Amino acid sequence: MKLDPLEAKPLITRMKRAHGHLATVIRMLEEGQDCEDVLTQLAAVSKALDRSGFALVATGLKQCIATEGVDGVDTAKLEKLFLSLA
């Protein structure tokens, strides 16, 4: 399944934001900043990536149902993808 470019755009934006946060975490480590501050930022990166994954699964599910109908959706495959994010 390929995502519609219009539906992929917000996901890409969200992931780019997480990418920027990760760059900040790396810079903080290189600068020797406080461990607690680095971990706080790293937790934010992790949450942003998790939310991106969940949004991607939700978008894919909506698209599958819209194009294939409920009976045509491979729920086992979607469940496996969803659980891989847990």
JSON list of C-alpha atoms in Angstrom, two decimals:
[
{"chain": "A", "resi": 1, "resn": "MET", "atom": "CA", "xyz": [0.00, 0.00, 0.00]},
{"chain": "A", "resi": 2, "resn": "LYS", "atom": "CA", "xyz": [1.27, 3.45, -0.87]},
{"chain": "A", "resi": 3, "resn": "LEU", "atom": "CA", "xyz": [0.09, 6.55, 0.91]},
{"chain": "A", "resi": 4, "resn": "ASP", "atom": "CA", "xyz": [-1.50, 9.41, -0.91]},
{"chain": "A", "resi": 5, "resn": "PRO", "atom": "CA", "xyz": [1.05, 12.28, -0.96]},
{"chain": "A", "resi": 6, "resn": "LEU", "atom": "CA", "xyz": [-1.49, 14.61, 0.68]},
{"chain": "A", "resi": 7, "resn": "GLU", "atom": "CA", "xyz": [-1.97, 12.17, 3.54]},
{"chain": "A", "resi": 8, "resn": "ALA", "atom": "CA", "xyz": [1.78, 11.56, 3.84]},
{"chain": "A", "resi": 9, "resn": "LYS", "atom": "CA", "xyz": [2.62, 15.26, 4.17]},
{"chain": "A", "resi": 10, "resn": "PRO", "atom": "CA", "xyz": [1.57, 15.67, 7.86]},
{"chain": "A", "resi": 11, "resn": "LEU", "atom": "CA", "xyz": [3.38, 12.43, 8.71]},
{"chain": "A", "resi": 12, "resn": "ILE", "atom": "CA", "xyz": [6.53, 13.68, 7.02]},
{"chain": "A", "resi": 13, "resn": "THR", "atom": "CA", "xyz": [6.26, 16.98, 8.87]},
{"chain": "A", "resi": 14, "resn": "ARG", "atom": "CA", "xyz": [5.88, 15.15, 12.19]},
{"chain": "A", "resi": 15, "resn": "MET", "atom": "CA", "xyz": [8.90, 12.94, 11.46]},
{"chain": "A", "resi": 16, "resn": "LYS", "atom": "CA", "xyz": [11.03, 15.89, 10.40]},
{"chain": "A", "resi": 17, "resn": "ARG", "atom": "CA", "xyz": [10.20, 17.56, 13.69]},
{"chain": "A", "resi": 18, "resn": "ALA", "atom": "CA", "xyz": [11.31, 14.40, 15.53]},
{"chain": "A", "resi": 19, "resn": "HIS", "atom": "CA", "xyz": [14.47, 14.39, 13.43]},
{"chain": "A", "resi": 20, "resn": "GLY", "atom": "CA", "xyz": [15.20, 17.93, 14.57]},
{"chain": "A", "resi": 21, "resn": "HIS", "atom": "CA", "xyz": [14.64, 16.95, 18.19]},
{"chain": "A", "resi": 22, "resn": "LEU", "atom": "CA", "xyz": [17.02, 14.01, 17.78]},
{"chain": "A", "resi": 23, "resn": "ALA", "atom": "CA", "xyz": [19.67, 16.35, 16.37]},
{"chain": "A", "resi": 24, "resn": "THR", "atom": "CA", "xyz": [19.21, 18.46, 19.51]},
{"chain": "A", "resi": 25, "resn": "VAL", "atom": "CA", "xyz": [19.71, 15.39, 21.72]},
{"chain": "A", "resi": 26, "resn": "ILE", "atom": "CA", "xyz": [22.94, 14.54, 19.90]},
{"chain": "A", "resi": 27, "resn": "ARG", "atom": "CA", "xyz": [24.17, 18.13, 20.22]},
{"chain": "A", "resi": 28, "resn": "MET", "atom": "CA", "xyz": [23.32, 18.13, 23.92]},
{"chain": "A", "resi": 29, "resn": "LEU", "atom": "CA", "xyz": [25.36, 14.97, 24.44]},
{"chain": "A", "resi": 30, "resn": "GLU", "atom": "CA", "xyz": [28.28, 16.38, 22.48]},
{"chain": "A", "resi": 31, "resn": "GLU", "atom": "CA", "xyz": [28.18, 19.53, 24.62]},
{"chain": "A", "resi": 32, "resn": "GLY", "atom": "CA", "xyz": [28.09, 17.50, 27.84]},
{"chain": "A", "resi": 33, "resn": "GLN", "atom": "CA", "xyz": [24.75, 18.85, 29.01]},
{"chain": "A", "resi": 34, "resn": "ASP", "atom": "CA", "xyz": [22.95, 17.51, 32.07]},
{"chain": "A", "resi": 35, "resn": "CYS", "atom": "CA", "xyz": [21.87, 13.87, 31.74]},
{"chain": "A", "resi": 36, "resn": "GLU", "atom": "CA", "xyz": [18.35, 14.59, 33.00]},
{"chain": "A", "resi": 37, "resn": "ASP", "atom": "CA", "xyz": [17.82, 17.28, 30.34]},
{"chain": "A", "resi": 38, "resn": "VAL", "atom": "CA", "xyz": [19.11, 14.94, 27.61]},
{"chain": "A", "resi": 39, "resn": "LEU", "atom": "CA", "xyz": [16.82, 12.14, 28.76]},
{"chain": "A", "resi": 40, "resn": "THR", "atom": "CA", "xyz": [13.84, 14.50, 28.80]},
{"chain": "A", "resi": 41, "resn": "GLN", "atom": "CA", "xyz": [14.53, 15.47, 25.19]},
{"chain": "A", "resi": 42, "resn": "LEU", "atom": "CA", "xyz": [15.15, 11.84, 24.20]},
{"chain": "A", "resi": 43, "resn": "ALA", "atom": "CA", "xyz": [11.79, 10.86, 25.69]},
{"chain": "A", "resi": 44, "resn": "ALA", "atom": "CA", "xyz": [10.16, 13.57, 23.57]},
{"chain": "A", "resi": 45, "resn": "VAL", "atom": "CA", "xyz": [11.85, 12.18, 20.45]},
{"chain": "A", "resi": 46, "resn": "SER", "atom": "CA", "xyz": [10.68, 8.68, 21.29]},
{"chain": "A", "resi": 47, "resn": "LYS", "atom": "CA", "xyz": [7.11, 9.84, 21.85]},
{"chain": "A", "resi": 48, "resn": "ALA", "atom": "CA", "xyz": [7.12, 11.82, 18.60]},
{"chain": "A", "resi": 49, "resn": "LEU", "atom": "CA", "xyz": [8.31, 8.78, 16.63]},
{"chain": "A", "resi": 50, "resn": "ASP", "atom": "CA", "xyz": [5.74, 6.53, 18.32]},
{"chain": "A", "resi": 51, "resn": "ARG", "atom": "CA", "xyz": [2.97, 8.97, 17.48]},
{"chain": "A", "resi": 52, "resn": "SER", "atom": "CA", "xyz": [4.23, 9.11, 13.89]},
{"chain": "A", "resi": 53, "resn": "GLY", "atom": "CA", "xyz": [4.04, 5.34, 13.65]},
{"chain": "A", "resi": 54, "resn": "PHE", "atom": "CA", "xyz": [0.55, 5.22, 15.10]},
{"chain": "A", "resi": 55, "resn": "ALA", "atom": "CA", "xyz": [-0.57, 7.98, 12.74]},
{"chain": "A", "resi": 56, "resn": "LEU", "atom": "CA", "xyz": [0.92, 6.05, 9.82]},
{"chain": "A", "resi": 57, "resn": "VAL", "atom": "CA", "xyz": [-0.96, 2.88, 10.77]},
{"chain": "A", "resi": 58, "resn": "ALA", "atom": "CA", "xyz": [-4.20, 4.85, 11.24]},
{"chain": "A", "resi": 59, "resn": "THR", "atom": "CA", "xyz": [-3.78, 6.58, 7.89]},
{"chain": "A", "resi": 60, "resn": "GLY", "atom": "CA", "xyz": [-3.04, 3.27, 6.20]},
{"chain": "A", "resi": 61, "resn": "LEU", "atom": "CA", "xyz": [-6.06, 1.67, 7.80]},
{"chain": "A", "resi": 62, "resn": "LYS", "atom": "CA", "xyz": [-8.35, 4.50, 6.67]},
{"chain": "A", "resi": 63, "resn": "GLN", "atom": "CA", "xyz": [-6.93, 4.28, 3.16]},
{"chain": "A", "resi": 64, "resn": "CYS", "atom": "CA", "xyz": [-7.30, 0.48, 3.02]},
{"chain": "A", "resi": 65, "resn": "ILE", "atom": "CA", "xyz": [-10.91, 0.62, 4.19]},
{"chain": "A", "resi": 66, "resn": "ALA", "atom": "CA", "xyz": [-11.70, 3.41, 1.72]},
{"chain": "A", "resi": 67, "resn": "THR", "atom": "CA", "xyz": [-10.18, 1.59, -1.26]},
{"chain": "A", "resi": 68, "resn": "GLU", "atom": "CA", "xyz": [-10.75, -2.07, -0.41]},
{"chain": "A", "resi": 69, "resn": "GLY", "atom": "CA", "xyz": [-13.68, -2.04, 1.99]},
{"chain": "A", "resi": 70, "resn": "VAL", "atom": "CA", "xyz": [-13.62, -3.62, 5.42]},
{"chain": "A", "resi": 71, "resn": "ASP", "atom": "CA", "xyz": [-13.59, -7.17, 4.05]},
{"chain": "A", "resi": 72, "resn": "GLY", "atom": "CA", "xyz": [-10.55, -6.45, 1.86]},
{"chain": "A", "resi": 73, "resn": "VAL", "atom": "CA", "xyz": [-8.34, -5.18, 4.69]},
{"chain": "A", "resi": 74, "resn": "ASP", "atom": "CA", "xyz": [-5.62, -7.56, 5.86]},
{"chain": "A", "resi": 75, "resn": "THR", "atom": "CA", "xyz": [-6.26, -7.04, 9.56]},
{"chain": "A", "resi": 76, "resn": "ALA", "atom": "CA", "xyz": [-3.59, -9.52, 10.64]},
{"chain": "A", "resi": 77, "resn": "LYS", "atom": "CA", "xyz": [-0.97, -7.57, 8.74]},
{"chain": "A", "resi": 78, "resn": "LEU", "atom": "CA", "xyz": [-2.16, -4.24, 10.15]},
{"chain": "A", "resi": 79, "resn": "GLU", "atom": "CA", "xyz": [-2.25, -5.70, 13.65]},
{"chain": "A", "resi": 80, "resn": "LYS", "atom": "CA", "xyz": [1.33, -6.93, 13.26]},
{"chain": "A", "resi": 81, "resn": "LEU", "atom": "CA", "xyz": [2.46, -3.49, 12.09]},
{"chain": "A", "resi": 82, "resn": "PHE", "atom": "CA", "xyz": [0.63, -1.79, 14.93]},
{"chain": "A", "resi": 83, "resn": "LEU", "atom": "CA", "xyz": [2.07, -4.15, 17.56]},
{"chain": "A", "resi": 84, "resn": "SER", "atom": "CA", "xyz": [5.57, -3.65, 16.18]},
{"chain": "A", "resi": 85, "resn": "LEU", "atom": "CA", "xyz": [5.28, -0.07, 17.48]},
{"chain": "A", "resi": 86, "resn": "ALA", "atom": "CA", "xyz": [4.42, -1.21, 21.00]}
]
